[in-house]
Coordinates of C-alpha atoms in Angstrom, one line a residue:
M293 CA -0.1 -0.4 -0.3
H294 CA 1.0 3.0 -0.6
F295 CA -0.1 7.0 0.2
K296 CA 0.0 9.9 -2.1
H297 CA 0.4 12.7 1.0
P298 CA 2.7 9.9 3.3
E299 CA 3.5 13.1 5.7
I300 CA -0.1 13.6 6.7
L301 CA 0.4 10.2 8.8
Y302 CA 2.9 12.7 11.1
F303 CA -1.0 13.6 12.6
L304 CA -1.2 10.1 13.9
F305 CA 0.7 11.3 16.6
L306 CA -3.3 12.7 18.0
L307 CA -3.8 9.5 18.7
I308 CA -2.6 10.3 22.7
V309 CA -5.1 13.1 22.8
P310 CA -8.1 10.6 23.8
I311 CA -5.5 8.3 25.2
L312 CA -4.6 11.1 28.2
V313 CA -8.7 11.8 27.9
H314 CA -9.1 8.6 29.0
L315 CA -6.4 8.4 31.8
F316 CA -6.8 11.5 33.5
Q317 CA -10.6 11.7 34.1
L318 CA -10.9 15.8 35.2
R319 CA -14.8 15.1 36.2
R320 CA -15.0 16.1 40.1
F321 CA -17.7 14.1 41.3
K322 CA -20.7 15.1 44.4
T323 CA -21.3 13.1 47.2
S324 CA -24.9 12.4 47.7
Y325 CA -26.2 11.5 51.4
F326 CA -29.1 9.4 51.7
T327 CA -30.8 8.3 54.7
N328 CA -30.7 4.4 54.3
V329 CA -28.0 3.9 51.6
R330 CA -28.6 0.0 52.0
F331 CA -30.8 -0.4 48.6
L332 CA -27.7 2.2 46.8
K333 CA -24.8 0.0 47.6
E334 CA -25.1 -2.5 45.4
L335 CA -26.4 -0.6 42.3
A336 CA -23.0 1.8 43.1
I337 CA -21.0 -1.5 41.8
Q338 CA -22.9 -1.9 39.2
T339 CA -22.5 1.2 37.4
R340 CA -19.1 1.6 38.3
K341 CA -18.2 -1.7 36.1
S342 CA -20.7 -0.3 33.1
S343 CA -18.7 2.6 32.9
K344 CA -15.5 1.2 32.9
I345 CA -16.8 -0.7 29.6
K346 CA -17.9 2.1 28.4
K347 CA -15.3 4.2 28.5
R348 CA -13.2 1.8 27.0
L349 CA -15.4 1.6 23.9
L350 CA -15.6 4.7 23.5
L351 CA -11.9 5.1 23.7
A352 CA -11.7 2.5 20.8
T353 CA -14.3 4.4 18.6
R354 CA -12.4 7.3 19.0
L355 CA -9.1 5.9 18.4
L356 CA -10.0 4.4 15.1
L357 CA -12.0 7.0 14.2
L358 CA -9.5 9.6 14.2
T359 CA -6.9 6.9 12.8
C360 CA -9.1 6.4 9.5
A361 CA -9.6 9.7 9.6
I362 CA -5.8 10.6 9.1
I363 CA -5.2 8.0 6.8
A364 CA -8.0 8.7 4.7
F365 CA -6.7 12.6 3.9
A366 CA -3.2 10.7 3.4
Q367 CA -4.9 8.9 0.2
P368 CA -4.1 5.1 0.6
F369 CA -4.1 3.3 -3.2
F370 CA -2.5 -0.3 -4.2
E371 CA -0.3 0.8 -6.9
A372 CA -1.2 -0.9 -10.3
K373 CA 0.0 -3.9 -12.1
D374 CA 1.9 -1.5 -15.4
S375 CA 1.9 2.2 -14.1
K376 CA 5.5 2.3 -15.2
N377 CA 3.6 2.9 -18.1
A378 CA 0.4 5.0 -17.4
S379 CA 2.2 7.9 -19.3
N380 CA 2.8 6.3 -22.6
E381 CA 1.6 8.0 -25.4
M382 CA -1.2 6.7 -27.7
Y383 CA -1.1 6.1 -31.1
I384 CA -4.3 4.7 -33.7
I385 CA -3.3 3.4 -37.0
L386 CA -6.5 2.9 -38.9
D387 CA -5.9 1.0 -42.7
N388 CA -8.4 2.6 -44.9
S389 CA -7.3 0.9 -47.8
F390 CA -10.0 -0.5 -50.5
S391 CA -9.8 -3.8 -48.8
M392 CA -11.8 -2.3 -45.8
Q393 CA -14.9 -2.2 -47.8
A394 CA -15.4 -6.0 -47.4
K395 CA -18.2 -6.5 -45.2
G396 CA -18.3 -8.3 -41.7
K397 CA -20.8 -9.1 -39.0
K398 CA -22.0 -5.3 -38.6
G399 CA -21.6 -3.7 -42.2
E400 CA -18.4 -2.3 -43.8
L401 CA -14.9 -3.3 -41.7
L402 CA -14.1 0.7 -41.9
K403 CA -17.1 2.2 -41.2
R404 CA -18.1 -0.2 -38.1
A405 CA -14.1 0.4 -36.7
V406 CA -14.2 4.0 -37.2
Q407 CA -17.5 3.8 -35.6
E408 CA -16.0 2.0 -32.4
L409 CA -13.7 4.8 -32.0
L410 CA -16.3 7.1 -31.9
E411 CA -17.9 5.4 -29.3
N412 CA -15.6 3.5 -27.2
T413 CA -12.3 6.2 -27.0
P414 CA -12.2 8.0 -24.2
E415 CA -13.0 11.9 -24.1
T416 CA -10.1 12.6 -22.0
A417 CA -7.8 10.8 -24.3
Q418 CA -5.0 11.8 -25.9
F419 CA -3.9 10.2 -29.0
S420 CA -2.4 10.5 -32.4
L421 CA -4.4 8.9 -35.5
L422 CA -2.6 7.3 -38.9
T423 CA -4.4 6.5 -41.6
N424 CA -2.9 5.6 -44.7
T425 CA -2.3 8.8 -46.0
E426 CA -3.4 11.1 -43.2
N427 CA -2.0 12.1 -39.8
Y428 CA -3.6 14.0 -37.0
W429 CA -1.2 14.0 -33.9
N430 CA -1.6 14.3 -30.8
T431 CA -5.4 15.0 -30.7
D432 CA -8.7 13.5 -29.1
I433 CA -12.2 12.0 -29.8
K434 CA -13.9 15.2 -30.3
S435 CA -10.8 17.1 -32.3
S436 CA -11.1 13.6 -34.4
K437 CA -14.6 13.5 -34.5
S438 CA -15.0 15.3 -38.0
A439 CA -12.1 13.7 -39.6
L440 CA -12.8 10.5 -38.6
Q441 CA -16.9 10.3 -39.8
N442 CA -15.3 12.1 -43.5
L443 CA -12.5 9.3 -43.7
K444 CA -12.5 7.8 -47.4
Y445 CA -10.8 4.7 -48.7
S446 CA -7.3 6.0 -49.7
A447 CA -5.8 4.3 -53.3
A448 CA -2.7 3.7 -51.5
P449 CA -2.0 0.2 -49.8
F450 CA -1.6 0.0 -46.3
E451 CA 2.1 0.0 -45.7
L452 CA 2.6 -0.4 -42.3
S453 CA 6.3 -0.9 -42.4
S454 CA 5.9 3.4 -43.7
I455 CA 3.7 4.1 -40.8
M456 CA 5.0 2.6 -38.3
A457 CA 8.6 4.5 -39.7
K458 CA 6.2 7.8 -39.0
V459 CA 6.0 6.8 -35.5
K460 CA 9.2 6.0 -34.5
A461 CA 10.5 9.8 -35.7
H462 CA 7.9 11.1 -34.2
K463 CA 10.2 12.2 -30.8
S464 CA 8.8 11.9 -27.5
A465 CA 9.8 11.5 -24.1
H466 CA 7.2 9.2 -23.2
K467 CA 6.9 5.2 -24.0
K468 CA 4.4 4.3 -26.9
D469 CA 1.5 2.6 -26.5
I470 CA 0.1 1.6 -30.7
I471 CA -2.9 0.1 -32.1
I472 CA -3.3 -1.3 -35.3
I473 CA -6.9 -1.4 -36.8
S474 CA -5.9 -3.2 -40.0
D475 CA -7.9 -6.6 -42.0
A476 CA -4.1 -7.8 -42.3
V477 CA -4.7 -7.7 -46.1
G478 CA -1.4 -8.7 -48.1
L479 CA 0.5 -8.1 -44.5
T480 CA 4.1 -9.6 -44.7
E481 CA 6.8 -9.9 -42.3
N482 CA 8.4 -7.3 -43.5
D483 CA 6.0 -5.1 -42.1
T484 CA 6.9 -6.0 -38.2
K485 CA 10.2 -7.1 -38.2
N486 CA 11.5 -3.3 -37.3
I487 CA 9.1 -3.1 -34.6
D488 CA 10.6 -2.0 -31.3
S489 CA 10.1 -5.3 -29.0
E490 CA 9.0 -2.6 -26.1
E491 CA 6.3 -1.4 -28.1
K492 CA 4.8 -4.2 -29.1
P493 CA 1.5 -3.3 -30.2
Y494 CA -2.5 -4.2 -30.1
F495 CA -3.9 -5.6 -33.2
I496 CA -7.2 -5.4 -34.1
I497 CA -8.5 -7.5 -37.0
P498 CA -11.2 -7.2 -38.0
E499 CA -12.6 -10.3 -40.2
A500 CA -14.6 -9.5 -43.3
E501 CA -17.8 -12.3 -44.0
Q502 CA -17.8 -12.4 -47.5
K503 CA -14.8 -12.7 -49.2
N504 CA -15.8 -13.8 -52.7
N505 CA -14.6 -10.8 -55.0
V506 CA -15.0 -10.0 -58.7
S507 CA -12.3 -7.0 -60.4
I508 CA -12.2 -5.7 -63.9
D509 CA -8.2 -5.8 -64.3
S510 CA -7.7 -4.2 -67.8
V511 CA -8.9 -3.1 -70.7
Y512 CA -7.0 -3.3 -74.4
I513 CA -7.8 -3.2 -78.4
N514 CA -7.7 -6.5 -79.2
Q515 CA -7.9 -5.5 -82.9
T516 CA -8.3 -3.1 -85.0
L517 CA -11.1 -3.2 -88.2
E518 CA -11.9 -0.8 -90.9
N519 CA -14.6 1.1 -88.8
F520 CA -14.9 -1.0 -85.3
Y521 CA -12.3 -1.4 -82.3
D522 CA -12.7 -5.2 -80.6
I523 CA -11.9 -4.6 -76.9
S524 CA -11.5 -7.0 -74.8
V525 CA -11.9 -7.0 -70.5
N526 CA -9.9 -9.1 -68.7
L527 CA -11.5 -9.9 -64.9
S528 CA -10.1 -12.1 -62.1
G529 CA -12.8 -13.4 -59.8
Y530 CA -10.8 -14.3 -55.8
G531 CA -13.1 -16.8 -54.2
E532 CA -15.5 -19.9 -55.2
D533 CA -19.4 -20.3 -56.5
F534 CA -19.5 -17.3 -58.2
K535 CA -23.4 -15.9 -59.3
P536 CA -23.7 -14.7 -62.5
I537 CA -22.4 -11.3 -63.5
S538 CA -24.0 -8.7 -64.9
T539 CA -21.4 -6.9 -67.0
A540 CA -22.1 -2.8 -68.7
L541 CA -20.5 -0.6 -71.3
Y542 CA -21.1 2.9 -71.2
N543 CA -19.3 6.4 -73.3
Q544 CA -20.1 9.2 -72.2
N545 CA -22.0 7.6 -69.4
K546 CA -24.5 6.5 -72.0
L547 CA -25.0 2.6 -71.7
I548 CA -23.8 1.1 -75.5
A549 CA -22.8 -2.7 -74.5
K550 CA -24.3 -5.5 -71.5
T551 CA -23.9 -8.9 -71.0
I552 CA -24.4 -11.4 -68.9
I553 CA -20.5 -13.3 -67.6
N554 CA -20.8 -16.8 -65.8
F555 CA -17.1 -17.2 -64.0
N556 CA -16.8 -20.5 -63.9
S557 CA -12.7 -19.7 -63.5
K558 CA -10.5 -17.4 -61.4
K559 CA -9.6 -15.7 -65.2
K560 CA -12.1 -14.7 -67.6
K561 CA -12.2 -12.2 -70.9
I562 CA -15.1 -10.8 -72.2
N563 CA -14.9 -8.7 -75.9
F564 CA -17.3 -5.7 -77.0
T565 CA -17.3 -4.3 -80.9
I566 CA -17.8 0.2 -80.8
P567 CA -17.1 2.0 -83.4
K568 CA -13.8 3.7 -84.4
E569 CA -13.9 6.8 -82.9
A570 CA -12.7 8.5 -79.9
F571 CA -13.9 6.8 -76.4
H572 CA -14.6 8.9 -72.8
G573 CA -16.0 5.6 -70.1
Y574 CA -16.5 2.9 -68.4
V575 CA -16.8 -0.8 -68.3
S576 CA -18.5 -1.7 -65.0
I577 CA -19.7 -5.2 -62.9
E578 CA -22.2 -5.8 -60.4
D579 CA -21.0 -7.6 -57.8
N580 CA -21.5 -8.4 -54.0
G581 CA -17.8 -7.8 -53.0
L582 CA -15.4 -4.8 -53.0
T583 CA -16.6 -1.5 -54.9
Y584 CA -13.9 0.3 -55.7
D585 CA -12.9 -2.5 -58.6
N586 CA -15.9 -3.1 -60.2
K587 CA -15.5 -0.1 -62.9
L588 CA -12.4 0.6 -64.8
F589 CA -12.3 3.6 -66.6
F590 CA -10.5 4.1 -69.8
S591 CA -10.4 6.5 -73.2
I592 CA -9.5 6.0 -76.5
S593 CA -8.1 9.0 -78.5
K594 CA -8.8 10.0 -81.8
N595 CA -5.8 7.8 -84.1
K596 CA -2.7 10.3 -84.8
K597 CA -0.2 9.0 -87.0
T598 CA 3.6 8.5 -85.4
N599 CA 6.3 9.9 -87.3
V600 CA 8.9 7.9 -87.8
I601 CA 12.4 8.7 -89.7
S602 CA 15.1 6.3 -90.4
I603 CA 18.8 7.7 -91.2
G604 CA 20.8 5.0 -93.6
E605 CA 21.0 3.5 -96.8
P606 CA 17.4 2.8 -98.2
E607 CA 18.7 -0.9 -99.2
K608 CA 18.8 -1.6 -95.8
S609 CA 15.6 -0.1 -94.4
N610 CA 13.0 -1.4 -96.9
F611 CA 12.0 -3.7 -94.2
L612 CA 10.7 -1.1 -92.4
S613 CA 8.5 0.6 -94.9
R614 CA 6.2 -2.6 -94.1
I615 CA 6.2 -2.2 -90.9
Y616 CA 5.5 1.5 -90.2
T617 CA 2.4 1.9 -93.2
S618 CA 1.2 4.8 -93.9
S619 CA -2.3 4.1 -91.7
E620 CA -0.5 4.6 -88.8
F621 CA 2.8 6.1 -89.1
N622 CA 4.5 9.0 -91.0
Y623 CA 7.9 7.3 -92.3
S624 CA 10.3 8.9 -94.3
N625 CA 13.9 6.9 -94.9
Y626 CA 17.1 9.5 -95.6
S627 CA 20.7 9.0 -96.0
I628 CA 23.4 10.5 -93.6
S629 CA 24.2 13.0 -96.6
S630 CA 20.6 14.0 -97.1
L631 CA 19.1 14.5 -93.8
D632 CA 17.4 17.9 -93.0
Y633 CA 17.5 18.1 -89.1
N634 CA 15.5 20.6 -88.9
S635 CA 12.9 17.7 -89.4
L636 CA 14.0 15.7 -86.7
E637 CA 12.4 17.7 -84.0
K638 CA 9.0 16.6 -85.5
Q639 CA 9.8 13.1 -85.2
N640 CA 8.5 10.7 -82.4
T641 CA 11.1 7.8 -83.3
I642 CA 14.4 8.3 -85.4
I643 CA 16.3 5.0 -86.5
L644 CA 19.9 4.8 -86.6
N645 CA 20.4 2.3 -89.0
E646 CA 23.4 0.8 -89.3
L647 CA 25.5 3.8 -89.9
V648 CA 29.1 3.9 -89.5
E649 CA 29.8 7.4 -88.1
I650 CA 27.7 9.5 -86.4
P651 CA 28.6 12.9 -86.7
Q652 CA 29.0 15.4 -84.0
A653 CA 26.3 17.1 -85.3
L654 CA 23.7 14.2 -85.1
Q655 CA 25.0 13.5 -82.0
T656 CA 24.2 16.7 -80.3
T657 CA 20.5 17.0 -82.4
L658 CA 19.7 13.6 -80.7
K659 CA 21.3 14.3 -77.5
A660 CA 18.4 17.2 -77.4
F661 CA 15.8 15.5 -79.2
V662 CA 15.6 12.8 -76.6
S663 CA 16.4 14.6 -73.8
K664 CA 12.8 15.9 -74.8
G665 CA 11.0 12.6 -75.3
G666 CA 12.0 11.9 -78.3
N667 CA 12.3 7.5 -78.7
L668 CA 15.5 6.5 -80.3
V669 CA 17.0 3.3 -82.0
I670 CA 20.3 2.3 -82.9
I671 CA 21.1 -0.7 -85.2
P672 CA 25.3 -0.8 -85.7
S673 CA 27.4 -1.1 -89.4
E674 CA 29.5 -4.1 -89.0
K675 CA 31.8 -1.3 -90.0
S676 CA 30.4 1.3 -86.7
S677 CA 33.3 3.0 -84.7
V678 CA 33.0 1.2 -81.5
S679 CA 34.9 4.6 -79.4
N680 CA 32.7 6.4 -81.9
L681 CA 29.0 4.4 -80.5
N682 CA 30.4 4.3 -76.9
S683 CA 30.8 8.1 -77.1
F684 CA 27.8 8.8 -78.5
L685 CA 25.4 6.4 -75.8
G686 CA 27.2 7.7 -73.1
N687 CA 25.1 10.4 -73.1
F688 CA 22.2 8.5 -72.2
G689 CA 23.2 5.7 -70.5
K690 CA 25.7 2.5 -69.1
V691 CA 25.4 0.4 -72.4
Q692 CA 28.7 -0.2 -74.0
F693 CA 29.9 -1.9 -77.2
N694 CA 33.3 -4.3 -77.4
N695 CA 34.6 -5.9 -79.9
L696 CA 32.8 -7.0 -83.0
K697 CA 32.9 -11.0 -83.0
T698 CA 32.1 -13.0 -86.1
E699 CA 30.3 -16.0 -84.6
N700 CA 27.0 -17.4 -85.6
K701 CA 24.1 -16.7 -83.0
L702 CA 20.9 -17.7 -81.7
I703 CA 17.9 -15.1 -80.7
T704 CA 16.2 -17.5 -77.9
K705 CA 15.4 -15.6 -75.3
I706 CA 12.4 -13.0 -75.2
N707 CA 11.7 -11.1 -72.3
F708 CA 8.1 -11.2 -71.8
D709 CA 7.8 -8.9 -69.0
H710 CA 10.1 -5.8 -70.4
P711 CA 7.8 -2.8 -71.6
L712 CA 8.2 -3.6 -75.1
F713 CA 6.6 -6.6 -75.1
S714 CA 3.5 -5.8 -72.8
G715 CA 0.2 -7.2 -73.9
V716 CA 1.8 -8.4 -77.5
F717 CA 1.9 -12.0 -76.5
E718 CA -1.1 -14.1 -74.6
N719 CA 0.7 -17.1 -73.7
K720 CA 4.7 -17.1 -73.3
I721 CA 6.1 -18.4 -76.6
T722 CA 9.5 -21.3 -75.8
N723 CA 9.5 -23.1 -79.2
F724 CA 9.7 -20.9 -81.9
Q725 CA 11.7 -20.8 -84.8
Y726 CA 15.2 -18.7 -83.0
P727 CA 16.3 -15.8 -85.7
K728 CA 20.1 -15.7 -86.0
T729 CA 22.7 -13.2 -86.5
N730 CA 26.6 -13.9 -87.8
N731 CA 28.3 -11.0 -86.5
S732 CA 27.7 -9.0 -83.4
F733 CA 29.1 -6.8 -80.8
D734 CA 29.7 -7.9 -77.2
I735 CA 27.9 -5.0 -75.5
S736 CA 28.0 -4.4 -71.2
S737 CA 24.7 -3.1 -70.2
P738 CA 23.1 -2.6 -66.1
Y739 CA 19.7 -2.7 -68.2
P740 CA 17.4 -5.4 -68.8
A741 CA 17.9 -7.4 -72.2
V742 CA 14.8 -7.3 -74.4
L743 CA 16.1 -10.7 -76.2
S744 CA 18.6 -12.7 -75.7
Y745 CA 21.5 -14.7 -77.7
D746 CA 21.8 -19.0 -76.1
D747 CA 25.2 -18.0 -74.7
Q748 CA 22.7 -15.1 -72.8
S749 CA 24.1 -12.5 -74.6
T750 CA 22.6 -9.2 -75.0
F751 CA 21.0 -9.0 -79.0
V752 CA 18.3 -6.1 -78.1
T753 CA 18.3 -3.6 -75.0
A754 CA 16.6 -0.8 -73.4
I755 CA 18.4 2.5 -71.4
Q756 CA 15.9 3.2 -68.9
N757 CA 14.7 6.7 -69.2
P758 CA 11.8 7.9 -67.3
T759 CA 11.4 10.3 -70.9
A760 CA 12.1 8.7 -73.9
G761 CA 13.3 5.3 -75.0
I762 CA 16.6 3.8 -76.6
T763 CA 16.5 0.9 -77.7
V764 CA 19.7 -0.5 -78.9
F765 CA 21.3 -3.9 -81.1
S766 CA 24.3 -5.4 -81.0
A767 CA 24.1 -7.1 -84.3
P768 CA 23.4 -5.5 -87.4
I769 CA 20.2 -6.9 -89.5
N770 CA 20.9 -6.8 -92.4
A771 CA 19.7 -9.6 -94.9
A772 CA 23.2 -10.8 -95.0
N773 CA 24.1 -11.0 -91.5
S774 CA 21.2 -11.5 -89.9
N775 CA 17.5 -13.2 -90.8
F776 CA 16.3 -11.7 -88.1
Q777 CA 13.8 -9.3 -91.0
Q778 CA 12.0 -13.1 -91.6
S779 CA 11.3 -13.5 -87.7
P780 CA 7.7 -12.6 -86.5
L781 CA 9.2 -11.0 -83.4
I782 CA 10.2 -8.1 -85.9
V783 CA 7.1 -6.4 -86.2
P784 CA 5.3 -6.4 -82.9
L785 CA 9.2 -5.3 -81.9
F786 CA 9.8 -2.3 -83.9
Y787 CA 5.9 -1.9 -83.8
K788 CA 6.1 -1.2 -79.5
I789 CA 9.7 0.9 -80.3
A790 CA 7.9 3.3 -82.1
Q791 CA 4.8 3.9 -80.4
N792 CA 7.4 3.9 -76.7
N793 CA 5.5 6.8 -75.3
Q794 CA 3.1 7.4 -77.5
K795 CA -1.2 7.4 -76.9
T796 CA -2.2 4.5 -79.0
G797 CA -5.1 2.5 -78.0
V798 CA -6.4 2.1 -74.9
N799 CA -5.7 5.1 -71.9
A800 CA -6.1 3.9 -68.4
L801 CA -3.5 5.4 -66.3
V802 CA -3.0 3.9 -62.8
I803 CA -3.2 6.2 -60.0
G804 CA 0.4 6.7 -57.9
N805 CA 2.5 4.4 -60.5
N806 CA 3.8 7.9 -61.3
Q807 CA 4.4 7.0 -65.1
P808 CA 4.5 10.0 -67.0
Y809 CA 2.2 11.1 -69.3
F810 CA 3.2 12.8 -73.0
V811 CA 0.4 15.8 -74.5
D812 CA 1.0 16.7 -77.9
I813 CA 1.4 20.0 -77.9
L814 CA 2.8 23.3 -78.8
L815 CA 3.0 25.6 -75.4
T816 CA 4.5 28.9 -73.9
K817 CA 7.1 29.0 -71.6
D818 CA 3.9 30.2 -69.2
A819 CA 1.0 28.3 -70.4
I820 CA -0.1 25.7 -67.6
L821 CA -1.9 22.8 -68.7
E822 CA -4.8 21.3 -66.3
V823 CA -6.5 18.1 -65.5
K824 CA -10.2 18.8 -64.7
G825 CA -12.6 15.9 -63.6
T826 CA -16.7 16.5 -62.7
E827 CA -15.4 17.0 -59.4
D828 CA -11.8 17.8 -59.1
S829 CA -9.5 19.5 -60.5
F830 CA -5.5 19.7 -60.3
I831 CA -2.2 21.1 -62.0
P832 CA 0.6 17.6 -62.0
I833 CA 4.1 18.5 -62.6
Q834 CA 4.9 19.7 -66.6
Q835 CA 8.3 20.1 -68.2
I836 CA 7.2 21.3 -72.0
L837 CA 9.4 19.6 -74.1
N838 CA 10.0 19.7 -77.9
N839 CA 6.3 20.0 -79.3
K840 CA 4.9 17.9 -76.7
V841 CA 4.4 18.4 -72.8
K842 CA 5.8 15.6 -70.1
L843 CA 3.1 15.3 -67.7
T844 CA 3.9 13.6 -63.8
F845 CA 0.7 13.0 -61.4
N846 CA 2.7 11.4 -58.4
D847 CA -0.4 10.4 -56.5
F848 CA -3.4 12.2 -58.2
P849 CA -5.7 12.2 -58.7
E850 CA -7.3 11.2 -55.4
T851 CA -10.3 9.6 -57.2
A852 CA -10.7 7.3 -59.9
G853 CA -12.5 8.2 -63.1
N854 CA -12.3 10.4 -66.5
Y855 CA -10.6 13.6 -66.7
S856 CA -9.7 16.2 -69.5
I857 CA -6.6 18.5 -70.1
F858 CA -7.1 21.6 -70.4
D859 CA -5.0 24.4 -71.7
K860 CA -6.8 27.4 -69.7
K861 CA -10.4 27.2 -71.3
E862 CA -9.6 24.9 -74.0
W863 CA -9.6 21.6 -74.2
I864 CA -6.8 19.4 -75.4
E865 CA -7.4 15.3 -74.6
N866 CA -9.4 12.7 -72.3
L867 CA -7.4 10.2 -69.9
S868 CA -8.2 8.1 -67.4
F869 CA -7.3 7.2 -63.6
N870 CA -7.9 3.9 -61.9
Y871 CA -7.1 2.4 -58.7
K872 CA -4.3 -0.3 -58.1
R873 CA -6.0 -3.7 -57.9
T874 CA -4.0 -4.7 -55.2
E875 CA -6.2 -4.9 -52.3
S876 CA -8.6 -7.3 -54.6
D877 CA -7.7 -10.7 -53.3
L878 CA -9.2 -10.6 -50.1
S879 CA -7.7 -14.2 -49.3
Q880 CA -4.5 -12.3 -48.7
V881 CA -5.6 -12.1 -45.1
N882 CA -2.4 -12.9 -43.5
T883 CA -2.8 -12.9 -39.5
N884 CA 0.1 -15.0 -39.0
V885 CA 2.3 -12.1 -38.8
V886 CA 0.6 -10.9 -35.3
A887 CA 1.0 -14.0 -33.9
D888 CA 3.3 -12.8 -31.8
F889 CA 1.5 -9.5 -30.9
K890 CA -1.0 -8.8 -28.3
T891 CA -4.3 -9.1 -30.4
A892 CA -8.4 -7.6 -29.2
D893 CA -11.8 -7.8 -31.1
T894 CA -12.7 -4.2 -30.2
I895 CA -11.0 -1.0 -29.1
S896 CA -13.0 -0.9 -26.2
T897 CA -11.6 -4.4 -24.7
I898 CA -7.9 -2.2 -25.4
F899 CA -8.8 0.9 -23.6
N900 CA -10.7 -1.2 -20.7
T901 CA -7.6 -3.1 -20.4
L902 CA -5.2 -0.4 -20.4
Q903 CA -7.5 1.3 -17.7
T904 CA -7.5 -1.5 -15.1
E905 CA -3.9 -2.6 -15.6
R906 CA -2.5 1.3 -15.6
T907 CA -5.0 2.8 -13.0
D908 CA -4.1 2.7 -9.5
S909 CA -6.3 1.5 -6.8
Q910 CA -7.7 4.5 -4.5
I911 CA -8.9 3.1 -1.1
W912 CA -9.3 6.4 0.8
K913 CA -12.5 6.2 0.9
W914 CA -12.9 2.8 2.6
F915 CA -11.2 4.9 5.1
V916 CA -13.8 7.3 5.2
I917 CA -16.3 4.9 5.3
F918 CA -14.8 3.2 8.1
A919 CA -14.2 6.8 10.0
L920 CA -17.9 7.1 9.5
L921 CA -19.1 3.7 11.1
F922 CA -17.4 4.6 13.9
L923 CA -18.8 7.7 14.4
A924 CA -22.1 6.3 14.4
L925 CA -20.4 3.2 16.7
E926 CA -19.7 5.9 18.9
M927 CA -23.1 8.0 18.8
A928 CA -24.7 4.4 19.6
I929 CA -22.2 3.1 22.6
I930 CA -23.3 6.7 23.9
K931 CA -26.8 6.5 23.7
F932 CA -27.8 2.5 24.5
V933 CA -25.0 1.8 26.7
K934 CA -25.3 2.4 30.2

């Protein structure tokens, strides 16, 4: 037992006062005379005995009364079990990712978690609230009520490790109590391994009852016909026993197609045929699972021809004219002697086809061309100067040519994951007629190979550049040195190279991917492009290039939907944004990683536990009660004991 004011216990010396009063009776007795005392003698003896007992009882009750009163003023208490952590600061981490849209016993997981916080958090409790994107430091439930009630689902995934880093960086003189409310979808051991052992958090893992979910993953043009687009929609199903799902296609919010699909496999693809014109809409499904992935917004711009020029001998460039047809490209070829340098800045893609030497003037022009978002392809000649090539490539990256080798090599490996081959192959092809080269350069490159030889050396590589694409071949591909021109790989490779960073096909950007977007427009230096949606607008980071503008969106916009780009009030083009589909699989719940931490079912359980373990047991009230009881007992003795 401990005392809040132990110095008051010195007043226990006052107990000697009633003892002294009892020992020294200062009252004088008056003698009364009676004529006959025979009958009073026995009565006097009895009164003296009862008086003695009564005085002792009164002394005892007064001593106990005074003792209890003094102890009560000293405020005794029993120290709490976890009193050393009573001054800890509290941090509540609330997962508001899209997987928290799942429905539990009492509704959507996030909404239920918010309601429990509002109902069960003590008004006097101070805490810091952290969500996927927002931080509210040193607040209370009254101050944060509005923020909690208006809390929206976040496009940013729940990354516990980064949020815990914010908590750790928040300097404090006290230890920290951390409460983490998350459905644990996508939670990994890396998220919890760096948690301080002295600050083990409490986990609340709300569980979804309905774990079936269907997600629209992507939309792409499957086939381009003369007057129509055949577009394909890819869907994924997570769970079992799906009911038939209604799928609809909207353009400018007008229904143009609808169908019912039976989801009998994990992946499903459906096709729609739409007119070959600009499209600005979305595809949607009716699903009982999560709602954020039930729509995929996309746009299709009017066809714009891509400008491609090849620099080299005409007889070695004939194959390019068969790839870059007039229906989609403005293609031309020039020899180095007849090249018009002024025309280069208007191109989207420039191909250096087997130049023996790259003149310094051309190097300077191409360096500026690439810096402004142009695509460059370098195909060496057997007679190319290695030093000249390396000097030129040094402007863009770390690809370097070594000596030419006269050796037949087969091109056997395709990097299906490379951006130049994204969406090209439905299945990974391993058995095809391998093209070959007779002579090739050894090249050193830190970048992933696009195509490789059977000895794992590089045939085609691409320098990673956020603005432009620089593709480098390690060997000439003329008919005398290689049969690559007859390979089925050449068409998709050169087609994708020319279209790199160009808006072709379906335009459906992913929020947070930070993929640059290029707008074909010539702006003045003071002009600013603005992106507008139906409810919000924002100004992205932008860089004016030659005849285009590079836009970087970072984490904007916050809401998926169809947007348009404006130069002041003048419409430029449409684009669409969608959320990442990383939260769609509700079976990714990983509760094993929190097995070593404390868990609770509700927030009220945690608050009650902390209050019980950290609140001292105050017992001074009991001593007040005892003092009152002894006072009542003293009065009873005085009144009833004779």
